[in-house]
């Protein structure tokens, strides 16, 4: 079943320009050359208003995707179809760091908020961390770093556990006191030259911090790692590329690495979604190779970093696709499963113990080139420029999925792109207007239950709240969809455009509105809270 919605459209030219800048950052514009050698200046703590008596609340969004299973199901939420029309703005907090003025096409915020203990914690794209009162929207403290994220864009973001806030600058990891923002430890020596830089929102569980780098251009590509949460000591590392292969080395743009928060499972494992190898179509055809573990979900022993299994969605990828979304842990009957996806626009369900594929379903727009990587690997691919791909390098599935009950919810970007030359690592020319979709898939079979078309790009991930699914549009609209039918039941115009996932805690919905530069932008970069009234 398809549903359509036609509100005021964003000017296509504005989004195309913004996306061109974004793709340049994501697709290898020289960022790969950054490494741990990048100098970093000290961060400082800025004090805000002290906590008011009685402001603690049990409502929470305690992990980047709501829980360690990455379900994005707001189980503490009171927001539903019965009251969503009464959502009203409660407060807005304007960002103050340098990211407000210098980050443009993709805005100042791309991270998910954390809500715990009556405080909203969020990090901007210049590594600044803000602690904001959930009740009032007033600043509790700020950890000001003003260090721009280098691999573009982010998502950056923090994790909170046991009274500490864990986060990253491009070249360092840190732990802060959650009440004051004062550093407990910092480590700027975790990455070697060629291992890229940090930009992930980490996960914290069982005394360990799980993180990884992006754009690793040396042997091994980007690196995954676990740190001791108490001290910051490195516990283990895992290289995301076993080569790199000739096609990757020829461009030197980096390979593998990790973008989104990993899955920490109750079985003692941690699963990361791995990025692509950054190679051109010409190089992939001339030097075909599977290039493990790019475009894969990789399941590791959480204590040791030893590999249990992997599933590769796209071998010999040359379209900047990634299998980057946060894997989800759930179950079908008595079988534990992992849900993965990425910019290739396919959702995969895998057996959680073995990695065996159970089903896969294409979502969003596809134009018949899903198997190009496999064809190149077997010397069967014949293509010439101009060469159009759908999904484009922007996705597909760019942001994280949600799972609740017997259904998986996914938002897709429908923006085909064209390679003017097969020597480029990323398609750069838009081949159609930017649109999007929200789809519901059966957890048991992968069958599409409903598919709702949207007039522009949904970049706010999927978030479940009772009988609703939320996402946000690039032009600054919060959309609520009926989980059963896919019908759009409410839309809220935000005070600024947005490029980040939301969080929901109790009757409060938090939207990071980082103000990406589009013509409809209405205000500066801010965090906005909505409550039911």
Short mmCIF file of C-alpha atoms in Angstrom, two decimals:
data_model
loop_
_atom_site.label_atom_id
_atom_site.label_comp_id
_atom_site.label_asym_id
_atom_site.label_seq_id
_atom_site.Cartn_x
_atom_site.Cartn_y
_atom_site.Cartn_z
CA UNK A 1 0.00 0.00 0.00
CA UNK A 2 1.35 3.44 -0.92
CA UNK A 3 0.39 6.72 0.66
CA UNK A 4 1.30 10.12 -0.74
CA UNK A 5 1.63 13.54 0.80
CA UNK A 6 2.08 16.87 -0.94
CA UNK A 7 3.00 19.77 1.35
CA UNK A 8 4.95 22.82 0.22
CA UNK A 9 7.98 21.51 -1.62
CA UNK A 10 11.56 22.56 -1.03
CA UNK A 11 13.24 24.24 -4.02
CA UNK A 12 15.07 21.40 -5.77
CA UNK A 13 18.05 23.58 -6.61
CA UNK A 14 18.69 24.35 -2.95
CA UNK A 15 18.76 20.68 -1.96
CA UNK A 16 20.83 19.63 -4.97
CA UNK A 17 23.50 22.20 -4.11
CA UNK A 18 23.53 21.09 -0.49
CA UNK A 19 23.74 17.43 -1.44
CA UNK A 20 26.59 18.09 -3.86
CA UNK A 21 28.59 19.55 -0.98
CA UNK A 22 27.60 16.69 1.29
CA UNK A 23 28.56 14.03 -1.23
CA UNK A 24 31.90 15.72 -1.79
CA UNK A 25 32.57 15.38 1.91
CA UNK A 26 31.36 11.77 2.12
CA UNK A 27 32.86 10.57 -1.10
CA UNK A 28 36.46 11.51 -0.63
CA UNK A 29 37.37 15.13 -1.08
CA UNK A 30 40.72 14.78 0.57
CA UNK A 31 39.53 14.09 4.10
CA UNK A 32 41.23 10.72 4.01
CA UNK A 33 44.57 12.36 4.49
CA UNK A 34 43.67 13.41 8.03
CA UNK A 35 45.07 11.17 10.74
CA UNK A 36 45.97 11.17 14.40
CA UNK A 37 48.73 13.64 13.54
CA UNK A 38 46.12 16.42 13.30
CA UNK A 39 46.82 18.83 16.13
CA UNK A 40 44.11 19.41 18.74
CA UNK A 41 43.73 22.27 21.17
CA UNK A 42 42.38 21.84 24.67
CA UNK A 43 38.66 21.78 25.28
CA UNK A 44 37.15 23.96 28.00
CA UNK A 45 34.13 23.64 30.29
CA UNK A 46 31.53 26.42 30.30
CA UNK A 47 29.17 26.46 33.26
CA UNK A 48 25.47 27.06 32.86
CA UNK A 49 22.50 27.08 35.23
CA UNK A 50 22.55 24.62 38.15
CA UNK A 51 19.97 21.88 38.26
CA UNK A 52 16.65 22.98 39.73
CA UNK A 53 15.26 20.86 42.61
CA UNK A 54 12.93 18.10 41.50
CA UNK A 55 13.87 18.16 37.80
CA UNK A 56 14.96 14.52 37.57
CA UNK A 57 12.63 12.29 35.57
CA UNK A 58 12.37 8.59 34.88
CA UNK A 59 11.58 9.18 31.21
CA UNK A 60 14.70 8.57 29.14
CA UNK A 61 16.33 7.93 25.78
CA UNK A 62 19.51 6.54 27.37
CA UNK A 63 21.38 5.30 24.28
CA UNK A 64 22.01 6.77 20.82
CA UNK A 65 19.25 4.61 19.31
CA UNK A 66 17.13 4.45 22.44
CA UNK A 67 18.56 1.16 23.73
CA UNK A 68 21.64 -0.99 23.25
CA UNK A 69 19.67 -3.15 20.75
CA UNK A 70 19.34 -0.06 18.49
CA UNK A 71 15.57 -0.56 18.08
CA UNK A 72 14.69 3.16 18.18
CA UNK A 73 11.47 2.17 19.96
CA UNK A 74 10.60 4.85 22.53
CA UNK A 75 9.13 2.55 25.16
CA UNK A 76 8.81 5.35 27.75
CA UNK A 77 6.86 7.60 25.37
CA UNK A 78 3.28 8.72 25.94
CA UNK A 79 2.95 10.17 22.41
CA UNK A 80 0.48 8.36 20.13
CA UNK A 81 -2.17 8.97 17.46
CA UNK A 82 -4.49 10.07 20.26
CA UNK A 83 -2.43 13.13 21.20
CA UNK A 84 0.20 13.80 18.51
CA UNK A 85 -1.86 16.70 17.15
CA UNK A 86 -1.32 18.44 20.51
CA UNK A 87 2.49 18.49 20.22
CA UNK A 88 3.64 22.04 20.98
CA UNK A 89 7.09 23.58 21.30
CA UNK A 90 8.19 23.61 24.95
CA UNK A 91 11.61 25.21 24.53
CA UNK A 92 14.46 25.82 22.13
CA UNK A 93 18.17 25.94 22.89
CA UNK A 94 20.41 27.81 20.44
CA UNK A 95 23.90 26.40 19.88
CA UNK A 96 26.85 28.65 20.71
CA UNK A 97 29.97 26.95 19.31
CA UNK A 98 31.77 27.67 16.05
CA UNK A 99 29.78 24.96 14.26
CA UNK A 100 26.85 27.38 14.13
CA UNK A 101 28.60 29.61 11.59
CA UNK A 102 30.96 27.37 9.68
CA UNK A 103 29.00 24.14 8.97
CA UNK A 104 26.59 24.85 6.13
CA UNK A 105 25.18 22.27 3.72
CA UNK A 106 24.65 19.58 6.36
CA UNK A 107 24.02 21.83 9.36
CA UNK A 108 25.58 21.92 12.81
CA UNK A 109 23.91 18.80 14.24
CA UNK A 110 23.79 15.25 12.89
CA UNK A 111 23.91 13.28 16.16
CA UNK A 112 21.14 11.68 18.18
CA UNK A 113 20.37 13.28 21.55
CA UNK A 114 20.75 11.30 24.77
CA UNK A 115 18.14 11.89 27.49
CA UNK A 116 18.77 10.63 31.01
CA UNK A 117 18.41 11.96 34.54
CA UNK A 118 16.43 14.96 33.38
CA UNK A 119 19.23 16.14 31.05
CA UNK A 120 19.58 16.20 27.24
CA UNK A 121 23.15 15.55 26.07
CA UNK A 122 24.15 16.31 22.48
CA UNK A 123 27.33 16.98 20.47
CA UNK A 124 27.65 19.24 17.44
CA UNK A 125 29.85 18.79 14.37
CA UNK A 126 32.68 20.81 15.95
CA UNK A 127 32.90 18.32 18.83
CA UNK A 128 31.21 20.62 21.39
CA UNK A 129 29.06 18.79 23.97
CA UNK A 130 25.99 20.44 25.51
CA UNK A 131 24.12 19.34 28.64
CA UNK A 132 20.63 20.89 28.59
CA UNK A 133 17.84 20.68 31.16
CA UNK A 134 15.01 18.51 29.84
CA UNK A 135 12.48 20.53 31.85
CA UNK A 136 13.57 24.06 30.93
CA UNK A 137 15.93 23.93 27.93
CA UNK A 138 18.58 25.87 29.85
CA UNK A 139 22.27 25.01 29.59
CA UNK A 140 23.68 23.00 32.48
CA UNK A 141 27.21 22.96 31.04
CA UNK A 142 29.09 22.94 27.76
CA UNK A 143 32.33 21.15 26.87
CA UNK A 144 33.66 23.52 24.20
CA UNK A 145 36.18 21.99 21.80
CA UNK A 146 35.55 23.81 18.49
CA UNK A 147 37.32 20.99 16.61
CA UNK A 148 35.55 20.35 13.27
CA UNK A 149 34.66 16.79 12.39
CA UNK A 150 36.93 15.87 9.48
CA UNK A 151 35.38 12.94 7.61
CA UNK A 152 32.08 14.62 6.88
CA UNK A 153 29.52 14.73 8.20
CA UNK A 154 29.69 12.97 11.54
CA UNK A 155 27.40 11.92 12.97
CA UNK A 156 29.48 12.63 16.13
CA UNK A 157 27.46 12.37 19.33
CA UNK A 158 27.90 11.07 22.86
CA UNK A 159 26.99 8.09 25.02
CA UNK A 160 26.11 8.32 28.72
CA UNK A 161 26.59 5.61 31.36
CA UNK A 162 27.28 5.43 35.08
CA UNK A 163 27.50 9.16 35.59
CA UNK A 164 29.85 9.81 32.68
CA UNK A 165 29.50 11.24 29.18
CA UNK A 166 31.68 9.58 26.52
CA UNK A 167 32.54 11.27 23.25
CA UNK A 168 35.16 11.99 20.61
CA UNK A 169 36.95 14.77 18.84
CA UNK A 170 38.43 13.88 15.42
CA UNK A 171 41.58 12.59 17.09
CA UNK A 172 40.78 11.87 20.73
CA UNK A 173 38.33 10.11 23.04
CA UNK A 174 37.13 11.56 26.33
CA UNK A 175 34.97 10.88 29.37
CA UNK A 176 33.26 13.71 31.24
CA UNK A 177 31.48 13.96 34.56
CA UNK A 178 27.81 13.98 33.57
CA UNK A 179 26.91 16.48 36.28
CA UNK A 180 29.66 19.05 35.67
CA UNK A 181 31.26 18.38 32.27
CA UNK A 182 34.69 18.13 33.86
CA UNK A 183 36.98 15.59 32.10
CA UNK A 184 37.57 12.27 33.84
CA UNK A 185 40.05 11.16 31.15
CA UNK A 186 41.12 12.00 27.61
CA UNK A 187 43.30 10.10 25.13
CA UNK A 188 44.64 11.65 21.93
CA UNK A 189 46.90 8.71 21.04
CA UNK A 190 44.40 6.07 19.98
CA UNK A 191 44.90 6.41 16.21
CA UNK A 192 48.05 5.98 14.14
CA UNK A 193 48.76 7.69 10.84
CA UNK A 194 46.62 6.17 8.08
CA UNK A 195 43.85 5.02 10.46
CA UNK A 196 41.63 8.03 9.68
CA UNK A 197 39.74 10.12 12.22
CA UNK A 198 36.79 9.73 14.58
CA UNK A 199 33.22 10.75 13.76
CA UNK A 200 31.08 7.98 15.27
CA UNK A 201 28.58 8.21 18.15
CA UNK A 202 29.97 5.50 20.49
CA UNK A 203 28.20 2.84 22.53
CA UNK A 204 28.96 2.11 26.19
CA UNK A 205 28.12 -1.12 28.01
CA UNK A 206 29.64 -3.57 30.47
CA UNK A 207 32.52 -1.25 31.34
CA UNK A 208 33.61 -0.78 27.73
CA UNK A 209 33.34 2.04 25.17
CA UNK A 210 32.91 0.83 21.57
CA UNK A 211 33.99 3.16 18.77
CA UNK A 212 35.85 3.29 15.45
CA UNK A 213 37.43 5.54 12.85
CA UNK A 214 36.51 6.67 9.33
CA UNK A 215 38.59 7.17 6.18
CA UNK A 216 41.49 4.94 7.18
CA UNK A 217 43.80 5.21 4.16
CA UNK A 218 46.54 2.85 5.35
CA UNK A 219 46.62 -0.96 5.39
CA UNK A 220 43.64 -2.13 7.42
CA UNK A 221 41.47 0.89 6.62
CA UNK A 222 39.35 2.31 9.41
CA UNK A 223 39.78 0.65 12.79
CA UNK A 224 37.25 -0.58 15.36
CA UNK A 225 38.18 -0.56 19.03
CA UNK A 226 37.03 -0.95 22.62
CA UNK A 227 38.25 1.16 25.53
CA UNK A 228 38.05 0.66 29.26
CA UNK A 229 35.23 3.00 30.31
CA UNK A 230 36.85 3.75 33.67
CA UNK A 231 40.34 4.67 32.41
CA UNK A 232 40.21 5.05 28.63
CA UNK A 233 42.79 2.28 28.17
CA UNK A 234 42.62 0.56 24.78
CA UNK A 235 41.39 -3.03 25.16
CA UNK A 236 41.40 -4.26 21.56
CA UNK A 237 41.35 -3.16 17.92
CA UNK A 238 40.01 -4.67 14.70
CA UNK A 239 40.98 -3.61 11.16
CA UNK A 240 37.96 -3.21 8.88
CA UNK A 241 39.87 -3.95 5.66
CA UNK A 242 42.03 -7.01 5.08
CA UNK A 243 43.93 -5.36 2.18
CA UNK A 244 43.38 -2.80 0.98
CA UNK A 245 43.12 -4.05 -2.57
CA UNK A 246 44.72 -2.41 -5.66
CA UNK A 247 41.65 -0.38 -6.60
CA UNK A 248 41.50 1.15 -3.15
CA UNK A 249 45.24 1.85 -2.93
CA UNK A 250 45.23 3.64 -6.28
CA UNK A 251 42.94 6.39 -4.97
CA UNK A 252 44.19 6.58 -1.39
CA UNK A 253 40.86 7.87 -0.12
CA UNK A 254 40.48 5.48 2.77
CA UNK A 255 38.33 2.40 3.17
CA UNK A 256 36.01 0.63 5.57
CA UNK A 257 35.63 2.23 8.94
CA UNK A 258 32.40 2.82 10.84
CA UNK A 259 29.85 5.65 10.92
CA UNK A 260 26.95 4.69 13.16
CA UNK A 261 26.66 3.36 16.72
CA UNK A 262 27.37 -0.40 16.98
CA UNK A 263 25.02 -3.03 18.36
CA UNK A 264 25.90 -4.37 21.82
CA UNK A 265 24.08 -7.69 22.24
CA UNK A 266 23.20 -9.66 25.35
CA UNK A 267 25.13 -12.67 23.98
CA UNK A 268 28.50 -10.99 24.62
CA UNK A 269 29.04 -9.73 21.07
CA UNK A 270 29.25 -6.33 19.40
CA UNK A 271 28.25 -5.77 15.75
CA UNK A 272 29.45 -2.88 13.60
CA UNK A 273 28.14 -1.72 10.21
CA UNK A 274 31.18 -1.10 7.96
CA UNK A 275 31.67 1.54 5.27
CA UNK A 276 32.71 1.21 1.64
CA UNK A 277 36.16 0.93 0.01
CA UNK A 278 36.12 4.30 -1.85
CA UNK A 279 37.16 3.15 -5.30
CA UNK A 280 36.05 4.25 -8.74
CA UNK A 281 34.07 2.07 -11.17
CA UNK A 282 37.14 1.95 -13.43
CA UNK A 283 39.34 0.62 -10.63
CA UNK A 284 36.72 -1.86 -9.41
CA UNK A 285 36.44 -3.32 -12.90
CA UNK A 286 40.19 -3.33 -13.56
CA UNK A 287 41.09 -4.79 -10.14
CA UNK A 288 38.02 -6.70 -8.91
CA UNK A 289 38.17 -7.86 -5.30
CA UNK A 290 35.69 -8.57 -2.53
CA UNK A 291 37.56 -6.15 -0.20
CA UNK A 292 36.51 -7.57 3.14
CA UNK A 293 35.10 -6.26 5.43
CA UNK A 294 33.75 -3.26 3.53
CA UNK A 295 29.95 -2.97 3.09
CA UNK A 296 29.49 -5.60 5.80
CA UNK A 297 28.03 -6.19 9.22
CA UNK A 298 30.84 -7.60 11.38
CA UNK A 299 30.07 -9.45 14.63
CA UNK A 300 32.91 -9.52 17.19
CA UNK A 301 33.48 -10.82 20.68
CA UNK A 302 32.80 -7.74 22.80
CA UNK A 303 35.54 -8.58 25.30
CA UNK A 304 38.34 -9.54 22.88
CA UNK A 305 37.49 -8.11 19.45
CA UNK A 306 37.81 -11.55 17.81
CA UNK A 307 35.52 -12.05 14.82
CA UNK A 308 32.54 -14.40 15.10
CA UNK A 309 30.97 -13.78 11.67
CA UNK A 310 30.41 -11.22 8.96
CA UNK A 311 27.88 -10.66 6.20
CA UNK A 312 28.91 -8.59 3.17
CA UNK A 313 26.05 -6.84 1.42
CA UNK A 314 28.01 -5.47 -1.58
CA UNK A 315 31.31 -6.99 -2.73
CA UNK A 316 33.71 -4.83 -4.78
CA UNK A 317 31.56 -1.76 -4.07
CA UNK A 318 32.36 1.26 -6.25
CA UNK A 319 29.24 3.37 -5.60
CA UNK A 320 30.08 4.78 -2.14
CA UNK A 321 27.28 2.63 -0.73
CA UNK A 322 28.31 1.49 2.78
CA UNK A 323 26.48 -0.96 5.06
CA UNK A 324 26.73 1.74 7.68
CA UNK A 325 23.46 1.79 9.64
CA UNK A 326 23.38 0.71 13.28
CA UNK A 327 22.57 -3.02 13.32
CA UNK A 328 19.40 -3.93 15.26
CA UNK A 329 19.01 -6.92 17.59
CA UNK A 330 15.58 -8.52 17.71
CA UNK A 331 14.02 -11.97 17.30
CA UNK A 332 11.64 -13.89 15.07
CA UNK A 333 9.97 -16.53 17.18
CA UNK A 334 12.81 -18.20 19.08
CA UNK A 335 15.48 -17.12 16.60
CA UNK A 336 17.68 -14.15 17.47
CA UNK A 337 18.33 -12.00 14.40
CA UNK A 338 20.30 -8.92 13.37
CA UNK A 339 18.87 -6.32 10.95
CA UNK A 340 21.37 -4.39 8.82
CA UNK A 341 21.19 -1.95 5.94
CA UNK A 342 22.97 0.90 4.20
CA UNK A 343 23.13 3.22 1.25
CA UNK A 344 22.73 0.32 -1.19
CA UNK A 345 19.03 0.52 -0.27
CA UNK A 346 18.62 -3.09 0.84
CA UNK A 347 17.52 -4.32 4.27
CA UNK A 348 19.11 -7.61 5.42
CA UNK A 349 18.06 -9.97 8.17
CA UNK A 350 20.78 -12.29 9.48
CA UNK A 351 20.89 -15.07 12.04
CA UNK A 352 22.47 -13.49 15.14
CA UNK A 353 24.59 -16.56 15.94
CA UNK A 354 25.92 -17.41 12.49
CA UNK A 355 25.44 -14.37 10.25
CA UNK A 356 23.49 -16.51 7.76
CA UNK A 357 21.23 -14.39 5.55
CA UNK A 358 17.53 -15.04 6.24
CA UNK A 359 16.05 -12.50 3.82
CA UNK A 360 16.87 -9.26 2.03
CA UNK A 361 14.48 -6.63 0.66
CA UNK A 362 15.23 -3.67 -1.63
CA UNK A 363 13.67 -0.43 -0.39
CA UNK A 364 13.30 2.93 -2.08
CA UNK A 365 14.16 3.54 -5.74
CA UNK A 366 16.31 1.03 -7.69
CA UNK A 367 17.19 1.04 -11.40
CA UNK A 368 18.45 -2.49 -11.98
CA UNK A 369 22.10 -2.15 -10.97
CA UNK A 370 22.02 -3.83 -7.54
CA UNK A 371 24.36 -6.62 -8.62
CA UNK A 372 27.01 -4.48 -10.34
CA UNK A 373 29.63 -5.18 -7.68
CA UNK A 374 29.19 -8.94 -7.99
CA UNK A 375 29.25 -8.68 -11.79
CA UNK A 376 32.48 -6.68 -11.66
CA UNK A 377 33.95 -9.27 -9.31
CA UNK A 378 33.28 -12.00 -11.89
CA UNK A 379 34.44 -9.88 -14.88
CA UNK A 380 30.91 -9.62 -16.31
CA UNK A 381 30.18 -5.92 -15.84
CA UNK A 382 30.15 -3.71 -18.96
CA UNK A 383 29.30 -0.06 -18.33
CA UNK A 384 30.13 3.30 -19.89
CA UNK A 385 29.82 6.91 -18.77
CA UNK A 386 27.52 8.67 -18.20
CA UNK A 387 26.36 5.99 -15.77
CA UNK A 388 23.33 6.53 -13.52
CA UNK A 389 22.76 4.64 -10.27
CA UNK A 390 19.67 4.39 -8.09
CA UNK A 391 20.06 4.37 -5.18
CA UNK A 392 22.60 7.15 -5.56
CA UNK A 393 25.67 7.44 -3.38
CA UNK A 394 23.60 9.42 -0.87
CA UNK A 395 21.36 6.38 -0.34
CA UNK A 396 19.27 4.30 -0.25
CA UNK A 397 19.15 3.98 3.47
CA UNK A 398 21.26 6.78 4.93
CA UNK A 399 19.87 6.90 8.47
CA UNK A 400 19.02 4.32 11.09
CA UNK A 401 16.06 1.92 11.06
CA UNK A 402 13.59 1.12 13.83
CA UNK A 403 12.02 -2.14 14.97
CA UNK A 404 8.93 -2.75 17.09
CA UNK A 405 6.57 -5.69 17.34
CA UNK A 406 6.81 -7.74 14.16
CA UNK A 407 7.86 -4.90 11.87
CA UNK A 408 10.99 -3.06 10.71
CA UNK A 409 10.63 0.60 9.73
CA UNK A 410 13.01 2.27 7.29
CA UNK A 411 13.29 5.69 5.63
CA UNK A 412 14.93 5.95 2.21
CA UNK A 413 16.50 8.64 0.05
CA UNK A 414 15.32 8.55 -3.57
CA UNK A 415 17.96 10.58 -5.40
CA UNK A 416 19.54 8.89 -8.44
CA UNK A 417 23.00 10.16 -9.34
CA UNK A 418 25.14 9.98 -12.45
CA UNK A 419 28.86 9.33 -12.91
CA UNK A 420 30.07 11.73 -15.62
CA UNK A 421 33.32 9.74 -15.55
CA UNK A 422 34.05 6.19 -14.43
CA UNK A 423 37.27 7.42 -12.82
CA UNK A 424 35.37 9.19 -10.01
CA UNK A 425 34.88 7.44 -6.63
CA UNK A 426 31.39 8.92 -6.21
CA UNK A 427 28.53 9.75 -8.57
CA UNK A 428 28.07 13.51 -8.44
CA UNK A 429 25.39 14.65 -10.90
CA UNK A 430 21.73 14.51 -9.75
CA UNK A 431 19.58 12.51 -12.19
CA UNK A 432 16.19 13.30 -10.69
CA UNK A 433 14.44 15.33 -7.98
CA UNK A 434 15.18 14.48 -4.32
CA UNK A 435 12.38 12.49 -2.72
CA UNK A 436 12.00 9.89 -0.02
CA UNK A 437 9.88 7.09 1.42
CA UNK A 438 8.96 5.47 4.72
CA UNK A 439 8.46 1.71 4.48
CA UNK A 440 7.34 -1.01 6.86
CA UNK A 441 8.71 -4.54 6.39
CA UNK A 442 7.61 -7.81 7.97
CA UNK A 443 10.24 -8.92 10.45
CA UNK A 444 9.50 -12.56 9.63
CA UNK A 445 9.64 -12.40 5.82
CA UNK A 446 10.93 -8.98 4.72
CA UNK A 447 7.72 -8.38 2.77
CA UNK A 448 6.78 -4.70 2.35
CA UNK A 449 3.66 -4.02 4.46
CA UNK A 450 3.24 -0.40 3.38
CA UNK A 451 5.21 2.30 1.59
CA UNK A 452 4.57 6.02 2.06
CA UNK A 453 6.07 8.50 -0.41
CA UNK A 454 7.49 11.83 0.80
CA UNK A 455 8.14 14.95 -1.29
CA UNK A 456 11.73 15.48 -0.17
CA UNK A 457 14.56 13.76 1.68
CA UNK A 458 13.81 12.20 5.11
CA UNK A 459 17.10 12.39 7.01
CA UNK A 460 15.84 11.93 10.57
CA UNK A 461 15.97 8.11 10.85
CA UNK A 462 12.87 6.12 11.87
CA UNK A 463 11.62 6.34 15.46
CA UNK A 464 8.70 4.39 16.95
CA UNK A 465 6.39 5.85 19.59
CA UNK A 466 3.48 3.57 20.46
CA UNK A 467 1.35 3.39 17.27
CA UNK A 468 3.37 6.05 15.43
CA UNK A 469 6.57 6.21 13.41
CA UNK A 470 8.37 9.56 13.26
CA UNK A 471 10.96 10.95 10.91
CA UNK A 472 12.12 14.43 9.91
CA UNK A 473 12.54 16.00 6.49
CA UNK A 474 15.60 17.93 5.38
CA UNK A 475 13.56 21.12 4.99
CA UNK A 476 12.52 21.16 8.64
CA UNK A 477 9.32 19.13 9.01
CA UNK A 478 8.57 16.54 11.70
CA UNK A 479 6.37 13.79 10.24
CA UNK A 480 4.25 11.30 12.21
CA UNK A 481 2.97 8.17 10.42
CA UNK A 482 0.42 5.60 11.57
CA UNK A 483 2.32 2.33 12.16
CA UNK A 484 -0.56 0.16 10.98
CA UNK A 485 -1.41 1.91 7.72
CA UNK A 486 1.45 4.21 6.74
CA UNK A 487 -0.93 7.19 6.66
CA UNK A 488 0.61 10.52 7.65
CA UNK A 489 -1.35 11.74 10.66
CA UNK A 490 0.58 14.85 11.69
CA UNK A 491 3.30 17.19 10.51
CA UNK A 492 5.02 19.91 12.51
CA UNK A 493 7.01 22.76 10.99
CA UNK A 494 10.31 23.12 12.86
CA UNK A 495 11.99 26.47 13.60
CA UNK A 496 15.01 25.38 11.52
CA UNK A 497 15.89 22.76 8.92
CA UNK A 498 17.25 19.46 10.18
CA UNK A 499 19.68 16.65 9.40
CA UNK A 500 19.61 14.48 12.55
CA UNK A 501 17.58 11.77 14.31
CA UNK A 502 15.16 12.63 17.11
CA UNK A 503 14.81 11.28 20.65
CA UNK A 504 11.62 10.72 22.66
CA UNK A 505 11.42 10.55 26.47
CA UNK A 506 8.01 10.39 28.13
CA UNK A 507 5.83 13.17 26.71
CA UNK A 508 8.82 15.09 25.28
CA UNK A 509 10.19 14.80 21.75
CA UNK A 510 13.68 16.27 21.12
CA UNK A 511 14.64 17.46 17.62
CA UNK A 512 18.21 18.51 16.75
CA UNK A 513 17.55 21.24 14.15
CA UNK A 514 21.07 21.97 12.94
CA UNK A 515 19.92 24.35 10.21
CA UNK A 516 21.31 22.81 7.01
CA UNK A 517 21.62 25.55 4.42
CA UNK A 518 18.45 25.40 2.33
CA UNK A 519 16.28 28.31 1.24
CA UNK A 520 13.49 27.41 3.65
CA UNK A 521 15.71 27.57 6.76
CA UNK A 522 13.82 29.60 9.36
CA UNK A 523 16.24 29.94 12.26
CA UNK A 524 19.67 29.21 13.59
CA UNK A 525 21.04 25.86 14.74
CA UNK A 526 19.13 24.71 17.81
CA UNK A 527 17.79 21.82 19.85
CA UNK A 528 13.99 21.94 20.10
CA UNK A 529 11.70 20.18 22.57
CA UNK A 530 8.02 19.40 21.92
CA UNK A 531 5.53 18.18 24.50
CA UNK A 532 1.88 17.15 24.42
CA UNK A 533 -0.38 19.91 25.72
#
